[in-house]
Amino acid sequence: MSVTPQGKSVQALYREYREGKFFVNRKYQRKLVWSTEEKQRLIDSILNGYPIPLILLAENTDPSHRGSYEIIDGIQRFNAIFTFIENGFDYDERYFDVDQFTTAKQLSNEGVFSPVIDNPKLNPKECANILDYQMAITIYPTTDENKITDVFGRINSGGRTLSAQEQRQAGVVSDFSKLVRTVSSELRGDVSKEILLLTDMPEISVDSEKQPHGYGIQAEQTPWCRQGILSVKQLRESEDEQFIADIAASVLMNEPVPASKELFDKYYNDGSSEEIEIEKRLAAYGVERLSSEIKSTFAVLIDIIESQSSERNHLRSIVRPGSRYPIRAPFFAIFMAFFNLIVAKRKSPDQPENILGALDRLDSKLTKGTHYETTENRKTNINLTKGLIQDYFVDKVPRFWAMAHL
């Protein structure tokens, strides 16, 4: 089959974008992650006539969706260009002049997006240079998901712009990776479907108060950042997914796994003994069961923290007072202790204030690793944490707790 690159103008691609021709498969694609500076550099390259990497699309050969494409590689570039046309950010303190592009002007008049009115604009020649710029597009004519994910994984195997977890997820559609992805999405507050339009990608991408991009998930409002478990940067780099992978693997292996990058890589390495074992254990345990248990434990833990007074409803200020650094290791110990008590021991928290009191300055009591946390260190920390809080759990759900969580 032919996969010869072809040139396509930005204005033609923008029309297809707004006609709903471009789709994203979240089974392997990451969120929108480019900073404003990265987007501006791309616009600078286009204005200077520099070549940019090609866009790789998979053609949808289904007769009912003829003419639509799944983006295999290029969502960050597409989003940057189309967002710039719609005045989502400036270049050299100037915005694209929507009046220079009939399609964009019509859409803005219809209220599809709101252009910037009073700020300086690019001149007509600059706008024309962007619209006429020929992007290299390669269209891969297949709907075979296995082939598409394989191609995506190969393209991103170098991972120079991907975080460690994004590299693992690239091109991997195992049951374990799907569990991690879906649970993480729900905990972030993103419950969109797996296949969505490129126009909808901003709604499921992570934004921040300090560097707003107009994305739908506000990092500081997620439990991960609100409680100081992860930083905004870590959340944007999908480290929440690595955390869920860590928890899920530890549950499935019946002991806390070593927190090493190498081991996590192996869980996503198709055909490795570790990947085969984790998939086998997940099948036996049950995907829905594990998903439900992780989410319910997380919800109970966050509810306990946030039900208290403002002085004691921020976990980092409790377990590591005065620190501004994320509390990943302490939170792992706390979560696994809660998981053991709630799921394995079938207990319920009865005295939230005392539980948080018992966690006071927990970080200073934990055993620390050098390169990474070993299984033995993590066992010690989980058992210590469980010992501190277990007296405040009861065998039967108290009536006030049950009523509060109906």
mmCIF file of C-alpha atoms in Angstrom:
data_model
loop_
_atom_site.group_PDB
_atom_site.id
_atom_site.type_symbol
_atom_site.label_atom_id
_atom_site.label_comp_id
_atom_site.label_asym_id
_atom_site.label_seq_id
_atom_site.Cartn_x
_atom_site.Cartn_y
_atom_site.Cartn_z
ATOM 1 C CA MET A 1 0.000 0.000 0.000
ATOM 2 C CA SER A 2 1.178 3.544 -0.699
ATOM 3 C CA VAL A 3 2.038 5.888 2.160
ATOM 4 C CA THR A 4 3.614 8.645 0.071
ATOM 5 C CA PRO A 5 3.594 12.080 1.773
ATOM 6 C CA GLN A 6 1.452 14.782 0.197
ATOM 7 C CA GLY A 7 1.285 18.515 0.705
ATOM 8 C CA LYS A 8 -1.816 20.106 2.165
ATOM 9 C CA SER A 9 -2.326 23.763 3.022
ATOM 10 C CA VAL A 10 -3.084 24.925 6.533
ATOM 11 C CA GLN A 11 -6.349 26.516 5.401
ATOM 12 C CA ALA A 12 -7.541 23.229 3.851
ATOM 13 C CA LEU A 13 -6.608 21.317 7.015
ATOM 14 C CA TYR A 14 -8.375 23.888 9.198
ATOM 15 C CA ARG A 15 -11.583 23.446 7.194
ATOM 16 C CA GLU A 16 -11.386 19.670 7.666
ATOM 17 C CA TYR A 17 -10.698 20.189 11.366
ATOM 18 C CA ARG A 18 -13.852 22.248 11.804
ATOM 19 C CA GLU A 19 -15.821 19.805 9.645
ATOM 20 C CA GLY A 20 -15.042 17.084 12.199
ATOM 21 C CA LYS A 21 -12.690 15.077 9.986
ATOM 22 C CA PHE A 22 -9.938 14.460 12.564
ATOM 23 C CA PHE A 23 -10.303 11.959 15.416
ATOM 24 C CA VAL A 24 -8.075 10.963 18.350
ATOM 25 C CA ASN A 25 -7.922 7.489 19.895
ATOM 26 C CA ARG A 26 -7.224 7.872 23.595
ATOM 27 C CA LYS A 27 -6.175 4.238 23.929
ATOM 28 C CA TYR A 28 -2.682 5.327 23.038
ATOM 29 C CA GLN A 29 -2.664 9.089 22.455
ATOM 30 C CA ARG A 30 -1.583 11.479 25.170
ATOM 31 C CA LYS A 31 -3.326 14.699 26.159
ATOM 32 C CA LEU A 32 -2.467 18.132 24.795
ATOM 33 C CA VAL A 33 0.749 19.033 26.585
ATOM 34 C CA TRP A 34 2.574 21.695 24.587
ATOM 35 C CA SER A 35 3.354 24.931 26.395
ATOM 36 C CA THR A 36 2.558 28.311 24.836
ATOM 37 C CA GLU A 37 6.268 28.737 24.064
ATOM 38 C CA GLU A 38 6.337 25.463 22.111
ATOM 39 C CA LYS A 39 3.268 26.510 20.147
ATOM 40 C CA GLN A 40 4.809 29.909 19.389
ATOM 41 C CA ARG A 41 7.994 28.252 18.111
ATOM 42 C CA LEU A 42 5.918 26.217 15.672
ATOM 43 C CA ILE A 43 4.178 29.362 14.386
ATOM 44 C CA ASP A 44 7.595 30.998 14.052
ATOM 45 C CA SER A 45 8.801 28.055 11.939
ATOM 46 C CA ILE A 46 5.786 28.349 9.650
ATOM 47 C CA LEU A 47 6.169 32.110 9.235
ATOM 48 C CA ASN A 48 9.835 31.609 8.353
ATOM 49 C CA GLY A 49 9.007 28.868 5.853
ATOM 50 C CA TYR A 50 10.919 26.221 7.781
ATOM 51 C CA PRO A 51 9.916 22.560 7.374
ATOM 52 C CA ILE A 52 8.102 20.950 10.285
ATOM 53 C CA PRO A 53 7.679 17.211 10.973
ATOM 54 C CA LEU A 54 5.054 15.443 8.895
ATOM 55 C CA ILE A 55 1.594 14.598 10.143
ATOM 56 C CA LEU A 56 0.634 10.915 10.060
ATOM 57 C CA LEU A 57 -3.042 10.039 9.674
ATOM 58 C CA ALA A 58 -4.918 6.747 9.388
ATOM 59 C CA GLU A 59 -7.706 6.886 6.832
ATOM 60 C CA ASN A 60 -11.064 5.637 8.017
ATOM 61 C CA THR A 61 -12.173 3.267 5.264
ATOM 62 C CA ASP A 62 -15.585 2.622 6.820
ATOM 63 C CA PRO A 63 -18.135 3.791 4.160
ATOM 64 C CA SER A 64 -20.154 5.613 6.820
ATOM 65 C CA HIS A 65 -17.088 7.648 7.875
ATOM 66 C CA ARG A 66 -15.422 8.101 4.501
ATOM 67 C CA GLY A 67 -13.111 11.098 4.419
ATOM 68 C CA SER A 68 -12.310 11.133 8.155
ATOM 69 C CA TYR A 69 -8.936 10.400 9.704
ATOM 70 C CA GLU A 70 -7.472 9.171 12.975
ATOM 71 C CA ILE A 71 -4.398 11.137 14.000
ATOM 72 C CA ILE A 72 -1.464 8.816 14.630
ATOM 73 C CA ASP A 73 1.146 11.545 15.001
ATOM 74 C CA GLY A 74 0.618 15.308 15.026
ATOM 75 C CA ILE A 75 -2.096 16.292 17.505
ATOM 76 C CA GLN A 76 0.174 18.798 19.279
ATOM 77 C CA ARG A 77 1.097 20.481 15.975
ATOM 78 C CA PHE A 78 -2.461 20.496 14.673
ATOM 79 C CA ASN A 79 -3.776 21.936 17.924
ATOM 80 C CA ALA A 80 -1.112 24.646 18.002
ATOM 81 C CA ILE A 81 -1.853 25.814 14.450
ATOM 82 C CA PHE A 82 -5.629 25.691 14.685
ATOM 83 C CA THR A 83 -5.653 27.318 18.130
ATOM 84 C CA PHE A 84 -3.462 30.140 16.831
ATOM 85 C CA ILE A 85 -5.863 30.770 13.954
ATOM 86 C CA GLU A 86 -8.663 31.003 16.538
ATOM 87 C CA ASN A 87 -6.695 33.532 18.640
ATOM 88 C CA GLY A 88 -5.955 31.092 21.457
ATOM 89 C CA PHE A 89 -2.478 32.578 21.923
ATOM 90 C CA ASP A 90 -0.287 35.290 20.403
ATOM 91 C CA TYR A 91 2.945 35.312 18.428
ATOM 92 C CA ASP A 92 5.330 38.188 19.146
ATOM 93 C CA GLU A 93 2.443 39.885 21.001
ATOM 94 C CA ARG A 94 0.276 39.766 17.870
ATOM 95 C CA TYR A 95 -2.670 37.565 16.954
ATOM 96 C CA PHE A 96 -3.835 35.963 13.728
ATOM 97 C CA ASP A 97 -6.218 38.300 11.913
ATOM 98 C CA VAL A 98 -9.437 36.306 11.598
ATOM 99 C CA ASP A 99 -10.729 38.787 8.994
ATOM 100 C CA GLN A 100 -8.080 37.459 6.612
ATOM 101 C CA PHE A 101 -9.596 33.964 6.549
ATOM 102 C CA THR A 102 -13.225 33.667 5.443
ATOM 103 C CA THR A 103 -13.841 30.276 7.071
ATOM 104 C CA ALA A 104 -12.516 31.368 10.463
ATOM 105 C CA LYS A 105 -14.377 34.681 10.285
ATOM 106 C CA GLN A 106 -17.651 32.890 9.566
ATOM 107 C CA LEU A 107 -17.116 30.492 12.483
ATOM 108 C CA SER A 108 -16.303 33.360 14.843
ATOM 109 C CA ASN A 109 -19.466 35.177 13.716
ATOM 110 C CA GLU A 110 -21.404 31.992 14.514
ATOM 111 C CA GLY A 111 -19.922 31.948 18.020
ATOM 112 C CA VAL A 112 -17.811 28.813 17.542
ATOM 113 C CA PHE A 113 -14.858 30.721 19.023
ATOM 114 C CA SER A 114 -14.258 34.262 20.239
ATOM 115 C CA PRO A 115 -11.531 36.249 18.467
ATOM 116 C CA VAL A 116 -9.376 38.820 20.218
ATOM 117 C CA ILE A 117 -10.652 42.260 19.200
ATOM 118 C CA ASP A 118 -8.344 45.094 20.238
ATOM 119 C CA ASN A 119 -4.877 43.494 20.241
ATOM 120 C CA PRO A 120 -2.338 43.910 17.407
ATOM 121 C CA LYS A 121 -2.695 41.471 14.509
ATOM 122 C CA LEU A 122 -0.399 39.836 11.994
ATOM 123 C CA ASN A 123 -0.354 41.690 8.701
ATOM 124 C CA PRO A 124 -2.246 40.232 5.683
ATOM 125 C CA LYS A 125 0.920 38.792 4.120
ATOM 126 C CA GLU A 126 1.841 36.950 7.324
ATOM 127 C CA CYS A 127 -1.673 35.535 7.635
ATOM 128 C CA ALA A 128 -1.540 34.406 3.995
ATOM 129 C CA ASN A 129 1.829 32.730 4.588
ATOM 130 C CA ILE A 130 0.331 30.695 7.404
ATOM 131 C CA LEU A 131 -2.787 29.733 5.477
ATOM 132 C CA ASP A 132 -0.833 28.799 2.343
ATOM 133 C CA TYR A 133 1.847 26.860 4.206
ATOM 134 C CA GLN A 134 2.029 23.313 2.863
ATOM 135 C CA MET A 135 2.170 20.686 5.582
ATOM 136 C CA ALA A 136 3.555 17.249 4.812
ATOM 137 C CA ILE A 137 0.763 14.716 5.370
ATOM 138 C CA THR A 138 1.085 10.950 5.152
ATOM 139 C CA ILE A 139 -2.170 8.999 5.054
ATOM 140 C CA TYR A 140 -1.980 5.375 6.159
ATOM 141 C CA PRO A 141 -4.978 3.537 4.613
ATOM 142 C CA THR A 142 -6.018 1.133 7.372
ATOM 143 C CA THR A 143 -8.549 0.761 10.162
ATOM 144 C CA ASP A 144 -6.686 -2.150 11.775
ATOM 145 C CA GLU A 145 -6.236 -0.953 15.357
ATOM 146 C CA ASN A 146 -3.315 -3.301 15.990
ATOM 147 C CA LYS A 147 -1.400 -1.850 13.044
ATOM 148 C CA ILE A 148 -2.204 1.729 14.063
ATOM 149 C CA THR A 149 -1.062 1.222 17.650
ATOM 150 C CA ASP A 150 2.077 -0.532 16.434
ATOM 151 C CA VAL A 151 2.918 2.391 14.146
ATOM 152 C CA PHE A 152 2.244 4.891 16.939
ATOM 153 C CA GLY A 153 4.467 2.956 19.339
ATOM 154 C CA ARG A 154 7.323 2.826 16.819
ATOM 155 C CA ILE A 155 7.101 6.540 16.059
ATOM 156 C CA ASN A 156 7.186 7.422 19.746
ATOM 157 C CA SER A 157 9.631 4.736 20.899
ATOM 158 C CA GLY A 158 12.417 7.306 21.130
ATOM 159 C CA GLY A 159 10.291 9.277 23.540
ATOM 160 C CA ARG A 160 12.400 12.433 23.418
ATOM 161 C CA THR A 161 9.341 14.615 24.059
ATOM 162 C CA LEU A 162 7.330 12.072 26.054
ATOM 163 C CA SER A 163 7.413 11.462 29.781
ATOM 164 C CA ALA A 164 8.327 7.987 31.023
ATOM 165 C CA GLN A 165 4.658 7.029 31.495
ATOM 166 C CA GLU A 166 3.657 8.443 28.116
ATOM 167 C CA GLN A 167 6.398 6.350 26.510
ATOM 168 C CA ARG A 168 4.996 3.239 28.204
ATOM 169 C CA GLN A 169 1.457 3.951 27.059
ATOM 170 C CA ALA A 170 2.495 4.707 23.468
ATOM 171 C CA GLY A 171 1.088 2.015 21.231
ATOM 172 C CA VAL A 172 0.096 -0.286 24.121
ATOM 173 C CA VAL A 173 -3.530 -1.447 24.439
ATOM 174 C CA SER A 174 -3.256 -4.246 27.012
ATOM 175 C CA ASP A 175 -5.910 -4.727 29.690
ATOM 176 C CA PHE A 176 -3.480 -3.395 32.304
ATOM 177 C CA SER A 177 -2.758 -0.207 30.339
ATOM 178 C CA LYS A 178 -6.486 0.300 29.719
ATOM 179 C CA LEU A 179 -7.248 -0.089 33.436
ATOM 180 C CA VAL A 180 -4.564 2.456 34.333
ATOM 181 C CA ARG A 181 -5.744 4.919 31.698
ATOM 182 C CA THR A 182 -9.462 4.746 32.498
ATOM 183 C CA VAL A 183 -9.080 4.873 36.291
ATOM 184 C CA SER A 184 -6.660 7.793 36.014
ATOM 185 C CA SER A 185 -9.015 9.665 33.701
ATOM 186 C CA GLU A 186 -11.916 9.325 36.118
ATOM 187 C CA LEU A 187 -9.860 10.449 39.105
ATOM 188 C CA ARG A 188 -8.774 13.550 37.143
ATOM 189 C CA GLY A 189 -12.402 14.307 36.366
ATOM 190 C CA ASP A 190 -12.205 13.321 32.709
ATOM 191 C CA VAL A 191 -14.882 10.828 31.699
ATOM 192 C CA SER A 192 -14.972 11.377 27.942
ATOM 193 C CA LYS A 193 -15.200 8.546 25.442
ATOM 194 C CA GLU A 194 -12.145 6.824 23.992
ATOM 195 C CA ILE A 195 -12.564 8.079 20.415
ATOM 196 C CA LEU A 196 -13.165 11.814 20.173
ATOM 197 C CA LEU A 197 -12.788 14.685 17.757
ATOM 198 C CA LEU A 198 -9.589 16.701 17.750
ATOM 199 C CA THR A 199 -11.775 19.735 18.495
ATOM 200 C CA ASP A 200 -12.698 18.096 21.821
ATOM 201 C CA MET A 201 -9.115 17.403 22.953
ATOM 202 C CA PRO A 202 -8.763 20.659 24.930
ATOM 203 C CA GLU A 203 -11.624 19.548 27.188
ATOM 204 C CA ILE A 204 -9.711 16.475 28.413
ATOM 205 C CA SER A 205 -6.276 18.112 28.638
ATOM 206 C CA VAL A 206 -4.640 19.510 31.768
ATOM 207 C CA ASP A 207 -4.479 23.253 32.405
ATOM 208 C CA SER A 208 -2.871 25.215 35.234
ATOM 209 C CA GLU A 209 -3.512 28.546 36.911
ATOM 210 C CA LYS A 210 0.039 29.795 36.310
ATOM 211 C CA GLN A 211 0.159 28.784 32.638
ATOM 212 C CA PRO A 212 -3.434 28.715 31.342
ATOM 213 C CA HIS A 213 -4.082 27.239 27.907
ATOM 214 C CA GLY A 214 -7.867 27.089 27.994
ATOM 215 C CA TYR A 215 -7.902 23.328 28.612
ATOM 216 C CA GLY A 216 -10.737 21.652 30.484
ATOM 217 C CA ILE A 217 -8.993 19.928 33.407
ATOM 218 C CA GLN A 218 -7.744 22.431 35.990
ATOM 219 C CA ALA A 219 -4.692 20.780 37.571
ATOM 220 C CA GLU A 220 -4.952 22.619 40.880
ATOM 221 C CA GLN A 221 -8.547 21.423 41.286
ATOM 222 C CA THR A 222 -7.739 17.724 40.916
ATOM 223 C CA PRO A 223 -7.228 15.732 44.136
ATOM 224 C CA TRP A 224 -3.659 14.973 43.025
ATOM 225 C CA CYS A 225 -2.557 18.605 43.084
ATOM 226 C CA ARG A 226 -5.084 19.905 45.593
ATOM 227 C CA GLN A 227 -3.663 17.541 48.219
ATOM 228 C CA GLY A 228 -0.031 18.068 47.229
ATOM 229 C CA ILE A 229 0.422 14.459 46.069
ATOM 230 C CA LEU A 230 1.727 15.505 42.645
ATOM 231 C CA SER A 231 2.887 18.784 41.161
ATOM 232 C CA VAL A 232 1.124 20.372 38.195
ATOM 233 C CA LYS A 233 4.084 19.444 35.993
ATOM 234 C CA GLN A 234 3.897 15.813 37.137
ATOM 235 C CA LEU A 235 0.172 15.660 36.449
ATOM 236 C CA ARG A 236 0.639 17.104 32.954
ATOM 237 C CA GLU A 237 3.289 14.437 32.321
ATOM 238 C CA SER A 238 0.818 11.671 33.271
ATOM 239 C CA GLU A 239 2.516 10.708 36.517
ATOM 240 C CA ASP A 240 -0.929 10.160 37.992
ATOM 241 C CA GLU A 241 -1.178 7.239 35.562
ATOM 242 C CA GLN A 242 2.169 5.908 36.757
ATOM 243 C CA PHE A 243 0.844 6.147 40.320
ATOM 244 C CA ILE A 244 -2.243 4.125 39.424
ATOM 245 C CA ALA A 245 -0.036 1.584 37.616
ATOM 246 C CA ASP A 246 2.033 1.318 40.804
ATOM 247 C CA ILE A 247 -1.047 0.751 42.966
ATOM 248 C CA ALA A 248 -2.666 -1.724 40.559
ATOM 249 C CA ALA A 249 0.516 -3.766 40.167
ATOM 250 C CA SER A 250 1.030 -3.869 43.939
ATOM 251 C CA VAL A 251 -2.501 -5.152 44.490
ATOM 252 C CA LEU A 252 -2.199 -7.771 41.755
ATOM 253 C CA MET A 253 1.207 -8.997 42.943
ATOM 254 C CA ASN A 254 -0.044 -9.245 46.554
ATOM 255 C CA GLU A 255 2.796 -7.038 47.783
ATOM 256 C CA PRO A 256 4.100 -3.547 47.032
ATOM 257 C CA VAL A 257 6.231 -3.697 43.908
ATOM 258 C CA PRO A 258 9.596 -1.905 43.806
ATOM 259 C CA ALA A 259 9.090 1.662 42.624
ATOM 260 C CA SER A 260 11.605 1.371 39.799
ATOM 261 C CA LYS A 261 11.259 2.776 36.296
ATOM 262 C CA GLU A 262 12.672 -0.436 34.857
ATOM 263 C CA LEU A 263 9.937 -2.588 36.381
ATOM 264 C CA PHE A 264 7.129 -0.292 35.242
ATOM 265 C CA ASP A 265 8.607 -0.365 31.731
ATOM 266 C CA LYS A 266 8.438 -4.167 31.747
ATOM 267 C CA TYR A 267 4.731 -4.169 32.660
ATOM 268 C CA TYR A 268 4.107 -2.349 29.370
ATOM 269 C CA ASN A 269 6.595 -4.345 27.295
ATOM 270 C CA ASP A 270 4.507 -6.695 25.165
ATOM 271 C CA GLY A 271 5.700 -10.268 25.584
ATOM 272 C CA SER A 272 7.918 -9.711 28.617
ATOM 273 C CA SER A 273 7.507 -12.182 31.467
ATOM 274 C CA GLU A 274 6.408 -9.324 33.747
ATOM 275 C CA GLU A 275 3.760 -8.147 31.269
ATOM 276 C CA ILE A 276 2.444 -11.687 30.794
ATOM 277 C CA GLU A 277 2.261 -12.211 34.551
ATOM 278 C CA ILE A 278 0.488 -8.924 35.296
ATOM 279 C CA GLU A 279 -2.070 -9.571 32.529
ATOM 280 C CA LYS A 280 -2.720 -13.078 33.859
ATOM 281 C CA ARG A 281 -3.215 -11.818 37.396
ATOM 282 C CA LEU A 282 -5.484 -8.987 36.229
ATOM 283 C CA ALA A 283 -7.665 -11.454 34.316
ATOM 284 C CA ALA A 284 -7.995 -13.594 37.440
ATOM 285 C CA TYR A 285 -8.649 -10.635 39.757
ATOM 286 C CA GLY A 286 -11.085 -8.888 37.406
ATOM 287 C CA VAL A 287 -10.665 -5.534 35.676
ATOM 288 C CA GLU A 288 -13.957 -4.080 36.917
ATOM 289 C CA ARG A 289 -13.358 -5.281 40.455
ATOM 290 C CA LEU A 290 -9.889 -3.746 40.709
ATOM 291 C CA SER A 291 -11.032 -0.537 39.050
ATOM 292 C CA SER A 292 -13.912 -0.188 41.485
ATOM 293 C CA GLU A 293 -11.754 -0.953 44.527
ATOM 294 C CA ILE A 294 -9.080 1.589 43.610
ATOM 295 C CA LYS A 295 -11.616 4.339 42.880
ATOM 296 C CA SER A 296 -13.677 3.707 46.002
ATOM 297 C CA THR A 297 -10.598 3.640 48.264
ATOM 298 C CA PHE A 298 -9.359 6.869 46.691
ATOM 299 C CA ALA A 299 -12.772 8.499 47.168
ATOM 300 C CA VAL A 300 -13.016 7.496 50.843
ATOM 301 C CA LEU A 301 -9.493 8.762 51.547
ATOM 302 C CA ILE A 302 -10.061 12.129 49.867
ATOM 303 C CA ASP A 303 -13.472 12.481 51.552
ATOM 304 C CA ILE A 304 -11.901 11.958 54.977
ATOM 305 C CA ILE A 305 -9.321 14.657 54.344
ATOM 306 C CA GLU A 306 -11.655 17.210 52.824
ATOM 307 C CA SER A 307 -14.437 16.689 55.374
ATOM 308 C CA GLN A 308 -12.269 18.273 58.059
ATOM 309 C CA SER A 309 -11.563 21.902 58.932
ATOM 310 C CA SER A 310 -9.412 23.944 56.572
ATOM 311 C CA GLU A 311 -6.386 23.445 58.832
ATOM 312 C CA ARG A 312 -6.523 19.681 58.343
ATOM 313 C CA ASN A 313 -7.943 19.188 54.860
ATOM 314 C CA HIS A 314 -4.636 19.367 52.985
ATOM 315 C CA LEU A 315 -2.716 16.113 53.152
ATOM 316 C CA ARG A 316 0.753 17.490 52.419
ATOM 317 C CA SER A 317 0.493 19.991 55.284
ATOM 318 C CA ILE A 318 -0.331 17.064 57.596
ATOM 319 C CA VAL A 319 2.240 14.456 56.604
ATOM 320 C CA ARG A 320 5.052 16.878 55.666
ATOM 321 C CA PRO A 321 4.346 20.294 57.273
ATOM 322 C CA GLY A 322 5.960 23.310 55.646
ATOM 323 C CA SER A 323 7.012 21.466 52.497
ATOM 324 C CA ARG A 324 6.191 22.448 48.932
ATOM 325 C CA TYR A 325 7.362 19.174 47.431
ATOM 326 C CA PRO A 326 4.958 16.423 46.299
ATOM 327 C CA ILE A 327 4.263 13.615 48.769
ATOM 328 C CA ARG A 328 4.237 10.617 46.435
ATOM 329 C CA ALA A 329 5.932 8.112 48.782
ATOM 330 C CA PRO A 330 3.858 8.975 51.876
ATOM 331 C CA PHE A 331 0.655 8.897 49.841
ATOM 332 C CA PHE A 332 1.467 5.457 48.470
ATOM 333 C CA ALA A 333 1.865 4.149 52.023
ATOM 334 C CA ILE A 334 -1.370 5.839 53.121
ATOM 335 C CA PHE A 335 -3.349 4.607 50.125
ATOM 336 C CA MET A 336 -2.163 1.016 50.461
ATOM 337 C CA ALA A 337 -2.898 1.061 54.200
ATOM 338 C CA PHE A 338 -6.422 2.304 53.475
ATOM 339 C CA PHE A 339 -6.819 -0.268 50.697
ATOM 340 C CA ASN A 340 -5.828 -3.083 53.048
ATOM 341 C CA LEU A 341 -8.188 -1.949 55.793
ATOM 342 C CA ILE A 342 -11.166 -1.132 53.544
ATOM 343 C CA VAL A 343 -10.919 -3.852 50.892
ATOM 344 C CA ALA A 344 -8.985 -6.729 52.484
ATOM 345 C CA LYS A 345 -10.133 -6.298 56.111
ATOM 346 C CA ARG A 346 -13.601 -4.981 55.185
ATOM 347 C CA LYS A 347 -13.426 -2.123 57.645
ATOM 348 C CA SER A 348 -14.710 1.442 57.443
ATOM 349 C CA PRO A 349 -13.202 4.687 58.765
ATOM 350 C CA ASP A 350 -15.017 5.781 61.912
ATOM 351 C CA GLN A 351 -13.012 8.714 63.293
ATOM 352 C CA PRO A 352 -11.727 10.938 60.449
ATOM 353 C CA GLU A 353 -10.169 13.552 62.736
ATOM 354 C CA ASN A 354 -8.221 10.917 64.652
ATOM 355 C CA ILE A 355 -7.083 9.267 61.421
ATOM 356 C CA LEU A 356 -5.603 12.538 60.197
ATOM 357 C CA GLY A 357 -4.116 13.184 63.613
ATOM 358 C CA ALA A 358 -2.373 9.821 63.460
ATOM 359 C CA LEU A 359 -0.851 10.777 60.099
ATOM 360 C CA ASP A 360 0.734 13.939 61.519
ATOM 361 C CA ARG A 361 4.343 14.222 60.264
ATOM 362 C CA LEU A 362 4.141 10.722 58.798
ATOM 363 C CA ASP A 363 6.868 11.439 56.253
ATOM 364 C CA SER A 364 9.513 11.796 58.984
ATOM 365 C CA LYS A 365 8.689 8.289 60.243
ATOM 366 C CA LEU A 366 8.955 6.480 56.917
ATOM 367 C CA THR A 367 11.905 4.429 55.696
ATOM 368 C CA LYS A 368 13.448 6.127 52.662
ATOM 369 C CA GLY A 369 15.138 4.449 49.715
ATOM 370 C CA THR A 370 18.180 5.746 47.860
ATOM 371 C CA HIS A 371 17.627 4.999 44.155
ATOM 372 C CA TYR A 372 14.031 3.808 44.530
ATOM 373 C CA GLU A 373 11.676 2.376 47.125
ATOM 374 C CA THR A 374 12.163 -1.373 47.540
ATOM 375 C CA THR A 375 9.436 -3.879 48.321
ATOM 376 C CA GLU A 376 10.730 -4.291 51.882
ATOM 377 C CA ASN A 377 10.857 -0.530 52.511
ATOM 378 C CA ARG A 378 7.355 -0.134 51.183
ATOM 379 C CA LYS A 379 6.024 -3.025 53.275
ATOM 380 C CA THR A 380 7.538 -1.434 56.369
ATOM 381 C CA ASN A 381 5.989 1.935 55.557
ATOM 382 C CA ILE A 382 2.551 0.494 54.802
ATOM 383 C CA ASN A 383 2.513 -1.548 58.004
ATOM 384 C CA LEU A 384 3.656 1.461 60.031
ATOM 385 C CA THR A 385 0.909 3.624 58.515
ATOM 386 C CA LYS A 386 -1.720 0.939 59.020
ATOM 387 C CA GLY A 387 -0.667 0.571 62.646
ATOM 388 C CA LEU A 388 -1.149 4.292 63.204
ATOM 389 C CA ILE A 389 -4.691 4.459 61.819
ATOM 390 C CA GLN A 390 -6.310 1.016 62.215
ATOM 391 C CA ASP A 391 -7.772 1.742 65.654
ATOM 392 C CA TYR A 392 -9.969 4.381 64.020
ATOM 393 C CA PHE A 393 -11.599 1.897 61.632
ATOM 394 C CA VAL A 394 -14.536 -0.343 62.529
ATOM 395 C CA ASP A 395 -15.921 -3.590 61.129
ATOM 396 C CA LYS A 396 -19.341 -2.199 60.376
ATOM 397 C CA VAL A 397 -20.047 1.006 58.456
ATOM 398 C CA PRO A 398 -21.349 3.593 60.944
ATOM 399 C CA ARG A 399 -24.805 4.859 60.107
ATOM 400 C CA PHE A 400 -23.678 8.485 59.718
ATOM 401 C CA TRP A 401 -20.962 7.449 57.228
ATOM 402 C CA ALA A 402 -23.300 5.246 55.214
ATOM 403 C CA MET A 403 -25.906 7.995 54.984
ATOM 404 C CA ALA A 404 -23.276 10.533 53.901
ATOM 405 C CA HIS A 405 -22.133 8.331 51.044
ATOM 406 C CA LEU A 406 -25.431 7.064 49.639
#
